[in-house]
Amino acid sequence: MAEIVLDRVSRWFNNVVAVNDVTMRITPGVTGLLGPNGAGKTTLMAMMSGFLAPSSGQVLLDGQPVWRHTDSYRSLGLVPEREISFGYLTGRRFVRANAELQGLDDPGAATEQALARVDMVEPADRRIGTYSKGMRQRVKIAAALVHEPPVLLLDEPFNGVDPRQRLQLMDLLREMGEDGRTILFSSHILEEVERLARHIEVVVAGRHAASGDFSAIRRLMTDRPVQYFLRTSDDRALATAMVADPSVRAVRFSTGRGLDVEVSDLGTFVHALPVWARDHDITLLEVTPSDESLESVFSYLVSR
């Protein structure tokens, strides 16, 4: 049973802070590392896998520092987000090279087993440079799995993978998590994490924003105030109708024409808006959510 502990870890590049004072514990099972693009997920993965030293704090695998502790690499499998640079190798040769680097007793058998787990046996003798994006992702996973590590780190592993193969890979990761391995995968797509991980760690702008059960954190995301922009045939009359309703926290006249509305109870607001418009003979010309990006959701979590 392996676990990774980050203890007040920061990483900066010159005067740019990529990760800021992050503390978290990754235990056996499947954990999702969720955050918008540029949040620091890749930097965290690089430190957990021993490719990057923390500027402060420490990253521990079963109580031992990962950085410059080469024995820990035998317990780790890494699927990086970046593309494979060995396009001239066949998929089989690439996976076997990783098996040989790990000093396995039978690298050939381990290679075939890893390729079979990700459904890559048939195209394994083609050069990686001829693979599709999804095939390159799968062969990277095979290389990370070839030595059967207890810890698997995957950085955006489903990028470019078709829906059928995505489901197969999710089933594989779920199975390994149930077998007691420590699986951490990063994603900026909420739905990917929701389908695979019950426990999540959320990072935003290099900071640790939330940690815990997915459902509880998802409720925080759903229950946050929502911003809408409305443009109508009579903005003033609609504003007067809305301010008296408890589902509306604030109404502001936008620069030019329109209303900026902050909603605390989205369900009530969505049902009430057309009623207000009908009762006051108002035409709704535009109803646009103005903060529905993942970035805005995560920023709300950080500000709580």
PDB file of C-alpha atoms in Angstrom:
ATOM      1  CA  MET A   1       0.000   0.000   0.000  1.00  0.00           C
ATOM      2  CA  ALA A   2       1.891   3.022  -1.278  1.00  0.00           C
ATOM      3  CA  GLU A   3       1.064   6.660  -0.635  1.00  0.00           C
ATOM      4  CA  ILE A   4       2.464   9.993  -1.743  1.00  0.00           C
ATOM      5  CA  VAL A   5       2.605  12.931   0.650  1.00  0.00           C
ATOM      6  CA  LEU A   6       3.237  16.532  -0.351  1.00  0.00           C
ATOM      7  CA  ASP A   7       4.271  18.635   2.611  1.00  0.00           C
ATOM      8  CA  ARG A   8       4.034  22.406   2.005  1.00  0.00           C
ATOM      9  CA  VAL A   9       5.447  22.043  -1.488  1.00  0.00           C
ATOM     10  CA  SER A  10       6.208  25.068  -3.646  1.00  0.00           C
ATOM     11  CA  ARG A  11       7.928  25.376  -6.976  1.00  0.00           C
ATOM     12  CA  TRP A  12       8.961  28.554  -8.712  1.00  0.00           C
ATOM     13  CA  PHE A  13      10.760  29.302 -11.962  1.00  0.00           C
ATOM     14  CA  ASN A  14      12.747  32.519 -11.530  1.00  0.00           C
ATOM     15  CA  ASN A  15      10.051  34.918 -10.283  1.00  0.00           C
ATOM     16  CA  VAL A  16       7.068  32.846 -11.478  1.00  0.00           C
ATOM     17  CA  VAL A  17       5.371  30.716  -8.797  1.00  0.00           C
ATOM     18  CA  ALA A  18       3.932  27.573 -10.418  1.00  0.00           C
ATOM     19  CA  VAL A  19       2.955  25.736  -7.204  1.00  0.00           C
ATOM     20  CA  ASN A  20       2.373  27.560  -3.939  1.00  0.00           C
ATOM     21  CA  ASP A  21       2.526  25.821  -0.513  1.00  0.00           C
ATOM     22  CA  VAL A  22       0.564  22.674  -1.444  1.00  0.00           C
ATOM     23  CA  THR A  23      -0.066  19.957   1.131  1.00  0.00           C
ATOM     24  CA  MET A  24      -1.932  16.797   0.136  1.00  0.00           C
ATOM     25  CA  ARG A  25      -1.908  13.029   0.614  1.00  0.00           C
ATOM     26  CA  ILE A  26      -2.522  10.574  -2.236  1.00  0.00           C
ATOM     27  CA  THR A  27      -3.576   7.171  -0.896  1.00  0.00           C
ATOM     28  CA  PRO A  28      -4.456   3.821  -2.558  1.00  0.00           C
ATOM     29  CA  GLY A  29      -7.396   3.976  -4.932  1.00  0.00           C
ATOM     30  CA  VAL A  30      -8.152   6.398  -7.763  1.00  0.00           C
ATOM     31  CA  THR A  31      -7.709  10.116  -7.072  1.00  0.00           C
ATOM     32  CA  GLY A  32      -8.471  12.871  -9.552  1.00  0.00           C
ATOM     33  CA  LEU A  33      -6.275  15.969  -9.724  1.00  0.00           C
ATOM     34  CA  LEU A  34      -8.620  18.577 -11.099  1.00  0.00           C
ATOM     35  CA  GLY A  35      -7.936  22.117 -12.209  1.00  0.00           C
ATOM     36  CA  PRO A  36      -8.087  24.456 -15.191  1.00  0.00           C
ATOM     37  CA  ASN A  37      -5.269  24.572 -17.718  1.00  0.00           C
ATOM     38  CA  GLY A  38      -2.235  26.279 -16.202  1.00  0.00           C
ATOM     39  CA  ALA A  39      -3.265  25.472 -12.624  1.00  0.00           C
ATOM     40  CA  GLY A  40       0.001  23.661 -11.795  1.00  0.00           C
ATOM     41  CA  LYS A  41      -1.107  20.058 -12.298  1.00  0.00           C
ATOM     42  CA  THR A  42       1.808  19.130 -14.566  1.00  0.00           C
ATOM     43  CA  THR A  43       4.335  20.726 -12.202  1.00  0.00           C
ATOM     44  CA  LEU A  44       2.876  18.747  -9.292  1.00  0.00           C
ATOM     45  CA  MET A  45       3.086  15.525 -11.309  1.00  0.00           C
ATOM     46  CA  ALA A  46       6.704  16.239 -12.231  1.00  0.00           C
ATOM     47  CA  MET A  47       7.632  16.677  -8.560  1.00  0.00           C
ATOM     48  CA  MET A  48       5.731  13.549  -7.498  1.00  0.00           C
ATOM     49  CA  SER A  49       7.536  11.481 -10.132  1.00  0.00           C
ATOM     50  CA  GLY A  50      11.004  12.761  -9.251  1.00  0.00           C
ATOM     51  CA  PHE A  51      11.620  14.715 -12.455  1.00  0.00           C
ATOM     52  CA  LEU A  52      11.516  18.089 -10.721  1.00  0.00           C
ATOM     53  CA  ALA A  53      12.802  19.187  -7.330  1.00  0.00           C
ATOM     54  CA  PRO A  54      10.536  21.235  -5.044  1.00  0.00           C
ATOM     55  CA  SER A  55      11.795  24.753  -4.434  1.00  0.00           C
ATOM     56  CA  SER A  56      10.570  24.316  -0.850  1.00  0.00           C
ATOM     57  CA  GLY A  57       8.802  21.590   1.086  1.00  0.00           C
ATOM     58  CA  GLN A  58       9.114  17.901   0.264  1.00  0.00           C
ATOM     59  CA  VAL A  59       7.460  15.123  -1.715  1.00  0.00           C
ATOM     60  CA  LEU A  60       7.527  11.719  -0.007  1.00  0.00           C
ATOM     61  CA  LEU A  61       6.734   8.233  -1.301  1.00  0.00           C
ATOM     62  CA  ASP A  62       6.129   5.914   1.654  1.00  0.00           C
ATOM     63  CA  GLY A  63       8.094   8.274   3.879  1.00  0.00           C
ATOM     64  CA  GLN A  64      11.106   8.646   1.572  1.00  0.00           C
ATOM     65  CA  PRO A  65      11.879  11.734  -0.543  1.00  0.00           C
ATOM     66  CA  VAL A  66      11.214  11.119  -4.229  1.00  0.00           C
ATOM     67  CA  TRP A  67      13.779  13.607  -5.511  1.00  0.00           C
ATOM     68  CA  ARG A  68      17.151  11.893  -6.124  1.00  0.00           C
ATOM     69  CA  HIS A  69      15.929   8.698  -4.469  1.00  0.00           C
ATOM     70  CA  THR A  70      16.326   6.365  -7.451  1.00  0.00           C
ATOM     71  CA  ASP A  71      14.869   3.315  -5.718  1.00  0.00           C
ATOM     72  CA  SER A  72      11.504   5.091  -5.645  1.00  0.00           C
ATOM     73  CA  TYR A  73      11.373   5.053  -9.459  1.00  0.00           C
ATOM     74  CA  ARG A  74      10.737   1.300  -9.385  1.00  0.00           C
ATOM     75  CA  SER A  75       7.509   2.010  -7.527  1.00  0.00           C
ATOM     76  CA  LEU A  76       6.344   4.724  -9.909  1.00  0.00           C
ATOM     77  CA  GLY A  77       4.778   4.702 -13.354  1.00  0.00           C
ATOM     78  CA  LEU A  78       4.410   8.053 -15.128  1.00  0.00           C
ATOM     79  CA  VAL A  79       2.271   8.959 -18.131  1.00  0.00           C
ATOM     80  CA  PRO A  80       3.368  12.506 -19.022  1.00  0.00           C
ATOM     81  CA  GLU A  81       1.174  14.921 -20.928  1.00  0.00           C
ATOM     82  CA  ARG A  82       3.954  15.820 -23.350  1.00  0.00           C
ATOM     83  CA  GLU A  83       4.310  13.882 -26.577  1.00  0.00           C
ATOM     84  CA  ILE A  84       6.718  10.970 -26.966  1.00  0.00           C
ATOM     85  CA  SER A  85       9.937  12.173 -28.585  1.00  0.00           C
ATOM     86  CA  PHE A  86      10.974   8.725 -29.824  1.00  0.00           C
ATOM     87  CA  GLY A  87       8.780   8.648 -32.915  1.00  0.00           C
ATOM     88  CA  TYR A  88      11.300   6.516 -34.784  1.00  0.00           C
ATOM     89  CA  LEU A  89      10.776   3.597 -32.361  1.00  0.00           C
ATOM     90  CA  THR A  90       7.999   1.061 -32.735  1.00  0.00           C
ATOM     91  CA  GLY A  91       5.475   0.910 -29.949  1.00  0.00           C
ATOM     92  CA  ARG A  92       6.767  -2.511 -28.921  1.00  0.00           C
ATOM     93  CA  ARG A  93      10.368  -1.336 -28.790  1.00  0.00           C
ATOM     94  CA  PHE A  94       9.429   1.722 -26.754  1.00  0.00           C
ATOM     95  CA  VAL A  95       7.595  -0.325 -24.128  1.00  0.00           C
ATOM     96  CA  ARG A  96      10.336  -2.964 -24.052  1.00  0.00           C
ATOM     97  CA  ALA A  97      12.998  -0.272 -23.503  1.00  0.00           C
ATOM     98  CA  ASN A  98      11.155   0.766 -20.355  1.00  0.00           C
ATOM     99  CA  ALA A  99      10.960  -2.859 -19.241  1.00  0.00           C
ATOM    100  CA  GLU A 100      14.720  -3.251 -19.734  1.00  0.00           C
ATOM    101  CA  LEU A 101      15.464  -0.014 -17.894  1.00  0.00           C
ATOM    102  CA  GLN A 102      13.553  -1.444 -14.928  1.00  0.00           C
ATOM    103  CA  GLY A 103      15.753  -4.564 -14.998  1.00  0.00           C
ATOM    104  CA  LEU A 104      12.840  -6.991 -15.335  1.00  0.00           C
ATOM    105  CA  ASP A 105      13.676 -10.695 -15.504  1.00  0.00           C
ATOM    106  CA  ASP A 106      11.562 -11.243 -18.620  1.00  0.00           C
ATOM    107  CA  PRO A 107      11.165  -7.892 -20.394  1.00  0.00           C
ATOM    108  CA  GLY A 108       9.636  -9.498 -23.483  1.00  0.00           C
ATOM    109  CA  ALA A 109       6.755 -11.090 -21.606  1.00  0.00           C
ATOM    110  CA  ALA A 110       6.165  -7.931 -19.555  1.00  0.00           C
ATOM    111  CA  THR A 111       6.066  -5.891 -22.771  1.00  0.00           C
ATOM    112  CA  GLU A 112       3.436  -8.099 -24.378  1.00  0.00           C
ATOM    113  CA  GLN A 113       1.311  -8.085 -21.240  1.00  0.00           C
ATOM    114  CA  ALA A 114       1.418  -4.285 -20.990  1.00  0.00           C
ATOM    115  CA  LEU A 115       0.559  -3.841 -24.686  1.00  0.00           C
ATOM    116  CA  ALA A 116      -2.369  -6.242 -24.357  1.00  0.00           C
ATOM    117  CA  ARG A 117      -3.787  -4.329 -21.373  1.00  0.00           C
ATOM    118  CA  VAL A 118      -4.164  -1.195 -23.479  1.00  0.00           C
ATOM    119  CA  ASP A 119      -5.206  -2.963 -26.703  1.00  0.00           C
ATOM    120  CA  MET A 120      -1.997  -2.084 -28.570  1.00  0.00           C
ATOM    121  CA  VAL A 121      -0.625  -5.512 -29.597  1.00  0.00           C
ATOM    122  CA  GLU A 122      -1.706  -5.309 -33.235  1.00  0.00           C
ATOM    123  CA  PRO A 123      -0.154  -1.888 -34.080  1.00  0.00           C
ATOM    124  CA  ALA A 124       2.890  -2.444 -31.819  1.00  0.00           C
ATOM    125  CA  ASP A 125       5.309  -2.983 -34.742  1.00  0.00           C
ATOM    126  CA  ARG A 126       4.501   0.348 -36.341  1.00  0.00           C
ATOM    127  CA  ARG A 127       6.627   3.416 -35.604  1.00  0.00           C
ATOM    128  CA  ILE A 128       5.204   5.703 -32.939  1.00  0.00           C
ATOM    129  CA  GLY A 129       5.483   8.602 -35.372  1.00  0.00           C
ATOM    130  CA  THR A 130       2.693   7.020 -37.448  1.00  0.00           C
ATOM    131  CA  TYR A 131       0.304   6.656 -34.481  1.00  0.00           C
ATOM    132  CA  SER A 132      -2.766   8.755 -33.843  1.00  0.00           C
ATOM    133  CA  LYS A 133      -2.890  10.883 -30.697  1.00  0.00           C
ATOM    134  CA  GLY A 134      -4.997   8.263 -28.925  1.00  0.00           C
ATOM    135  CA  MET A 135      -2.603   5.451 -29.841  1.00  0.00           C
ATOM    136  CA  ARG A 136       0.354   7.438 -28.538  1.00  0.00           C
ATOM    137  CA  GLN A 137      -1.496   7.939 -25.261  1.00  0.00           C
ATOM    138  CA  ARG A 138      -2.148   4.209 -24.940  1.00  0.00           C
ATOM    139  CA  VAL A 139       1.451   3.211 -25.653  1.00  0.00           C
ATOM    140  CA  LYS A 140       2.615   5.681 -23.003  1.00  0.00           C
ATOM    141  CA  ILE A 141       0.300   3.996 -20.515  1.00  0.00           C
ATOM    142  CA  ALA A 142       1.675   0.585 -21.518  1.00  0.00           C
ATOM    143  CA  ALA A 143       5.229   1.810 -20.887  1.00  0.00           C
ATOM    144  CA  ALA A 144       4.227   3.157 -17.468  1.00  0.00           C
ATOM    145  CA  LEU A 145       2.552  -0.141 -16.530  1.00  0.00           C
ATOM    146  CA  VAL A 146       5.231  -2.521 -17.805  1.00  0.00           C
ATOM    147  CA  HIS A 147       6.932  -2.999 -14.408  1.00  0.00           C
ATOM    148  CA  GLU A 148       3.620  -3.216 -12.477  1.00  0.00           C
ATOM    149  CA  PRO A 149       4.258  -0.201 -10.237  1.00  0.00           C
ATOM    150  CA  PRO A 150       2.168   0.309  -7.084  1.00  0.00           C
ATOM    151  CA  VAL A 151       1.856   4.024  -7.936  1.00  0.00           C
ATOM    152  CA  LEU A 152       0.673   5.319 -11.305  1.00  0.00           C
ATOM    153  CA  LEU A 153       0.695   9.029 -12.188  1.00  0.00           C
ATOM    154  CA  LEU A 154      -1.153  10.083 -15.337  1.00  0.00           C
ATOM    155  CA  ASP A 155      -1.145  13.654 -16.656  1.00  0.00           C
ATOM    156  CA  GLU A 156      -4.221  14.269 -18.869  1.00  0.00           C
ATOM    157  CA  PRO A 157      -4.229  10.601 -19.984  1.00  0.00           C
ATOM    158  CA  PHE A 158      -7.433  10.736 -22.040  1.00  0.00           C
ATOM    159  CA  ASN A 159      -6.433  13.526 -24.421  1.00  0.00           C
ATOM    160  CA  GLY A 160      -7.090  12.422 -27.983  1.00  0.00           C
ATOM    161  CA  VAL A 161      -8.449   8.997 -27.016  1.00  0.00           C
ATOM    162  CA  ASP A 162     -11.683   7.989 -28.741  1.00  0.00           C
ATOM    163  CA  PRO A 163     -14.793   7.356 -26.577  1.00  0.00           C
ATOM    164  CA  ARG A 164     -14.611   3.540 -26.684  1.00  0.00           C
ATOM    165  CA  GLN A 165     -10.931   3.459 -25.741  1.00  0.00           C
ATOM    166  CA  ARG A 166     -11.510   6.102 -23.070  1.00  0.00           C
ATOM    167  CA  LEU A 167     -14.050   3.838 -21.382  1.00  0.00           C
ATOM    168  CA  GLN A 168     -11.648   0.881 -21.604  1.00  0.00           C
ATOM    169  CA  LEU A 169      -8.823   2.887 -20.019  1.00  0.00           C
ATOM    170  CA  MET A 170     -11.132   4.161 -17.291  1.00  0.00           C
ATOM    171  CA  ASP A 171     -12.140   0.581 -16.516  1.00  0.00           C
ATOM    172  CA  LEU A 172      -8.446  -0.408 -16.356  1.00  0.00           C
ATOM    173  CA  LEU A 173      -7.579   2.417 -13.942  1.00  0.00           C
ATOM    174  CA  ARG A 174     -10.650   1.709 -11.819  1.00  0.00           C
ATOM    175  CA  GLU A 175      -9.680  -1.970 -11.615  1.00  0.00           C
ATOM    176  CA  MET A 176      -6.120  -1.156 -10.554  1.00  0.00           C
ATOM    177  CA  GLY A 177      -7.396   1.244  -7.910  1.00  0.00           C
ATOM    178  CA  GLU A 178      -9.697  -1.431  -6.528  1.00  0.00           C
ATOM    179  CA  ASP A 179      -6.707  -3.791  -6.382  1.00  0.00           C
ATOM    180  CA  GLY A 180      -4.968  -1.395  -3.989  1.00  0.00           C
ATOM    181  CA  ARG A 181      -2.728   0.607  -6.289  1.00  0.00           C
ATOM    182  CA  THR A 182      -2.350   4.339  -5.863  1.00  0.00           C
ATOM    183  CA  ILE A 183      -3.652   5.982  -9.035  1.00  0.00           C
ATOM    184  CA  LEU A 184      -3.520   9.748  -9.571  1.00  0.00           C
ATOM    185  CA  PHE A 185      -4.706  11.244 -12.834  1.00  0.00           C
ATOM    186  CA  SER A 186      -5.027  14.884 -13.753  1.00  0.00           C
ATOM    187  CA  SER A 187      -7.695  16.482 -15.892  1.00  0.00           C
ATOM    188  CA  HIS A 188      -9.224  19.866 -16.584  1.00  0.00           C
ATOM    189  CA  ILE A 189     -12.482  18.170 -17.642  1.00  0.00           C
ATOM    190  CA  LEU A 190     -14.960  17.798 -14.803  1.00  0.00           C
ATOM    191  CA  GLU A 191     -16.877  14.939 -16.425  1.00  0.00           C
ATOM    192  CA  GLU A 192     -13.763  12.765 -16.818  1.00  0.00           C
ATOM    193  CA  VAL A 193     -12.994  13.034 -13.134  1.00  0.00           C
ATOM    194  CA  GLU A 194     -16.617  12.459 -12.145  1.00  0.00           C
ATOM    195  CA  ARG A 195     -16.756   9.147 -14.050  1.00  0.00           C
ATOM    196  CA  LEU A 196     -13.592   7.717 -12.526  1.00  0.00           C
ATOM    197  CA  ALA A 197     -12.636   9.192  -9.148  1.00  0.00           C
ATOM    198  CA  ARG A 198     -14.579   9.575  -5.922  1.00  0.00           C
ATOM    199  CA  HIS A 199     -11.778  11.443  -4.176  1.00  0.00           C
ATOM    200  CA  ILE A 200     -10.402  14.567  -5.809  1.00  0.00           C
ATOM    201  CA  GLU A 201      -7.789  17.225  -5.204  1.00  0.00           C
ATOM    202  CA  VAL A 202      -8.487  20.617  -6.777  1.00  0.00           C
ATOM    203  CA  VAL A 203      -5.747  23.105  -7.668  1.00  0.00           C
ATOM    204  CA  VAL A 204      -6.157  26.620  -9.003  1.00  0.00           C
ATOM    205  CA  ALA A 205      -3.334  28.998  -9.941  1.00  0.00           C
ATOM    206  CA  GLY A 206      -0.822  26.795  -8.116  1.00  0.00           C
ATOM    207  CA  ARG A 207      -2.828  26.712  -4.891  1.00  0.00           C
ATOM    208  CA  HIS A 208      -4.624  23.782  -3.249  1.00  0.00           C
ATOM    209  CA  ALA A 209      -8.294  24.762  -3.522  1.00  0.00           C
ATOM    210  CA  ALA A 210     -10.209  21.729  -2.236  1.00  0.00           C
ATOM    211  CA  SER A 211      -9.816  18.109  -1.199  1.00  0.00           C
ATOM    212  CA  GLY A 212     -12.287  15.336  -0.515  1.00  0.00           C
ATOM    213  CA  ASP A 213     -15.258  13.440  -1.858  1.00  0.00           C
ATOM    214  CA  PHE A 214     -16.203  14.395  -5.388  1.00  0.00           C
ATOM    215  CA  SER A 215     -19.933  14.690  -4.664  1.00  0.00           C
ATOM    216  CA  ALA A 216     -19.430  17.126  -1.791  1.00  0.00           C
ATOM    217  CA  ILE A 217     -17.093  19.343  -3.796  1.00  0.00           C
ATOM    218  CA  ARG A 218     -19.359  19.149  -6.826  1.00  0.00           C
ATOM    219  CA  ARG A 219     -22.213  20.482  -4.673  1.00  0.00           C
ATOM    220  CA  LEU A 220     -20.066  23.465  -3.745  1.00  0.00           C
ATOM    221  CA  MET A 221     -19.452  24.049  -7.442  1.00  0.00           C
ATOM    222  CA  THR A 222     -23.171  23.783  -8.260  1.00  0.00           C
ATOM    223  CA  ASP A 223     -24.390  25.885  -5.332  1.00  0.00           C
ATOM    224  CA  ARG A 224     -22.089  28.813  -5.957  1.00  0.00           C
ATOM    225  CA  PRO A 225     -23.573  32.168  -7.024  1.00  0.00           C
ATOM    226  CA  VAL A 226     -24.023  32.297 -10.792  1.00  0.00           C
ATOM    227  CA  GLN A 227     -23.578  35.383 -12.948  1.00  0.00           C
ATOM    228  CA  TYR A 228     -25.953  36.122 -15.833  1.00  0.00           C
ATOM    229  CA  PHE A 229     -26.134  38.867 -18.423  1.00  0.00           C
ATOM    230  CA  LEU A 230     -29.676  39.777 -19.496  1.00  0.00           C
ATOM    231  CA  ARG A 231     -30.785  42.047 -22.310  1.00  0.00           C
ATOM    232  CA  THR A 232     -34.512  42.762 -22.527  1.00  0.00           C
ATOM    233  CA  SER A 233     -37.101  45.121 -23.962  1.00  0.00           C
ATOM    234  CA  ASP A 234     -37.414  46.831 -20.557  1.00  0.00           C
ATOM    235  CA  ASP A 235     -34.364  46.306 -18.319  1.00  0.00           C
ATOM    236  CA  ARG A 236     -35.604  48.664 -15.594  1.00  0.00           C
ATOM    237  CA  ALA A 237     -38.958  46.905 -15.154  1.00  0.00           C
ATOM    238  CA  LEU A 238     -37.316  43.473 -15.006  1.00  0.00           C
ATOM    239  CA  ALA A 239     -34.744  44.693 -12.481  1.00  0.00           C
ATOM    240  CA  THR A 240     -37.566  45.966 -10.261  1.00  0.00           C
ATOM    241  CA  ALA A 241     -39.278  42.569 -10.430  1.00  0.00           C
ATOM    242  CA  MET A 242     -36.114  40.603  -9.696  1.00  0.00           C
ATOM    243  CA  VAL A 243     -34.718  42.522  -6.720  1.00  0.00           C
ATOM    244  CA  ALA A 244     -37.648  41.468  -4.538  1.00  0.00           C
ATOM    245  CA  ASP A 245     -36.974  37.767  -5.103  1.00  0.00           C
ATOM    246  CA  PRO A 246     -34.622  35.935  -2.665  1.00  0.00           C
ATOM    247  CA  SER A 247     -33.072  33.864  -5.497  1.00  0.00           C
ATOM    248  CA  VAL A 248     -31.463  37.051  -6.861  1.00  0.00           C
ATOM    249  CA  ARG A 249     -28.548  38.393  -4.829  1.00  0.00           C
ATOM    250  CA  ALA A 250     -27.738  41.471  -6.904  1.00  0.00           C
ATOM    251  CA  VAL A 251     -28.799  43.305 -10.050  1.00  0.00           C
ATOM    252  CA  ARG A 252     -26.619  45.898 -11.759  1.00  0.00           C
ATOM    253  CA  PHE A 253     -27.198  47.887 -14.905  1.00  0.00           C
ATOM    254  CA  SER A 254     -24.477  46.913 -17.354  1.00  0.00           C
ATOM    255  CA  THR A 255     -22.362  49.446 -19.214  1.00  0.00           C
ATOM    256  CA  GLY A 256     -24.546  50.351 -22.141  1.00  0.00           C
ATOM    257  CA  ARG A 257     -27.694  48.243 -22.254  1.00  0.00           C
ATOM    258  CA  GLY A 258     -28.431  45.135 -20.227  1.00  0.00           C
ATOM    259  CA  LEU A 259     -28.371  43.740 -16.685  1.00  0.00           C
ATOM    260  CA  ASP A 260     -25.676  41.875 -14.758  1.00  0.00           C
ATOM    261  CA  VAL A 261     -27.461  39.544 -12.353  1.00  0.00           C
ATOM    262  CA  GLU A 262     -25.983  37.457  -9.501  1.00  0.00           C
ATOM    263  CA  VAL A 263     -28.157  34.427  -8.704  1.00  0.00           C
ATOM    264  CA  SER A 264     -27.957  32.410  -5.484  1.00  0.00           C
ATOM    265  CA  ASP A 265     -30.648  29.826  -6.306  1.00  0.00           C
ATOM    266  CA  LEU A 266     -30.279  28.870  -9.944  1.00  0.00           C
ATOM    267  CA  GLY A 267     -33.254  26.484 -10.039  1.00  0.00           C
ATOM    268  CA  THR A 268     -35.700  29.068  -8.741  1.00  0.00           C
ATOM    269  CA  PHE A 269     -34.309  31.795 -10.989  1.00  0.00           C
ATOM    270  CA  VAL A 270     -34.527  29.703 -14.173  1.00  0.00           C
ATOM    271  CA  HIS A 271     -38.202  28.957 -13.540  1.00  0.00           C
ATOM    272  CA  ALA A 272     -39.103  32.463 -12.362  1.00  0.00           C
ATOM    273  CA  LEU A 273     -37.427  34.480 -15.141  1.00  0.00           C
ATOM    274  CA  PRO A 274     -39.941  33.695 -17.921  1.00  0.00           C
ATOM    275  CA  VAL A 275     -42.808  34.283 -15.459  1.00  0.00           C
ATOM    276  CA  TRP A 276     -41.499  37.755 -14.584  1.00  0.00           C
ATOM    277  CA  ALA A 277     -41.098  38.530 -18.276  1.00  0.00           C
ATOM    278  CA  ARG A 278     -44.655  37.393 -19.078  1.00  0.00           C
ATOM    279  CA  ASP A 279     -46.274  39.172 -16.135  1.00  0.00           C
ATOM    280  CA  HIS A 280     -44.590  42.478 -16.998  1.00  0.00           C
ATOM    281  CA  ASP A 281     -44.903  42.131 -20.783  1.00  0.00           C
ATOM    282  CA  ILE A 282     -41.108  42.072 -21.195  1.00  0.00           C
ATOM    283  CA  THR A 283     -39.309  40.424 -24.108  1.00  0.00           C
ATOM    284  CA  LEU A 284     -36.115  38.542 -23.215  1.00  0.00           C
ATOM    285  CA  LEU A 285     -33.614  39.355 -25.958  1.00  0.00           C
ATOM    286  CA  GLU A 286     -30.537  37.693 -24.427  1.00  0.00           C
ATOM    287  CA  VAL A 287     -29.916  35.412 -21.417  1.00  0.00           C
ATOM    288  CA  THR A 288     -26.257  34.465 -21.121  1.00  0.00           C
ATOM    289  CA  PRO A 289     -24.366  32.838 -18.226  1.00  0.00           C
ATOM    290  CA  SER A 290     -21.234  34.945 -17.877  1.00  0.00           C
ATOM    291  CA  ASP A 291     -19.104  32.820 -15.525  1.00  0.00           C
ATOM    292  CA  GLU A 292     -19.702  29.185 -16.489  1.00  0.00           C
ATOM    293  CA  SER A 293     -16.060  28.277 -17.193  1.00  0.00           C
ATOM    294  CA  LEU A 294     -14.186  25.794 -15.004  1.00  0.00           C
ATOM    295  CA  GLU A 295     -11.861  28.654 -14.148  1.00  0.00           C
ATOM    296  CA  SER A 296     -14.715  30.564 -12.528  1.00  0.00           C
ATOM    297  CA  VAL A 297     -15.910  27.488 -10.640  1.00  0.00           C
ATOM    298  CA  PHE A 298     -12.480  26.789  -9.192  1.00  0.00           C
ATOM    299  CA  SER A 299     -11.892  30.444  -8.366  1.00  0.00           C
ATOM    300  CA  TYR A 300     -15.094  30.360  -6.328  1.00  0.00           C
ATOM    301  CA  LEU A 301     -13.774  27.380  -4.365  1.00  0.00           C
ATOM    302  CA  VAL A 302     -10.529  29.215  -3.623  1.00  0.00           C
ATOM    303  CA  SER A 303     -12.388  32.278  -2.358  1.00  0.00           C
ATOM    304  CA  ARG A 304     -14.573  30.361   0.134  1.00  0.00           C
TER     305      ARG A 304
END
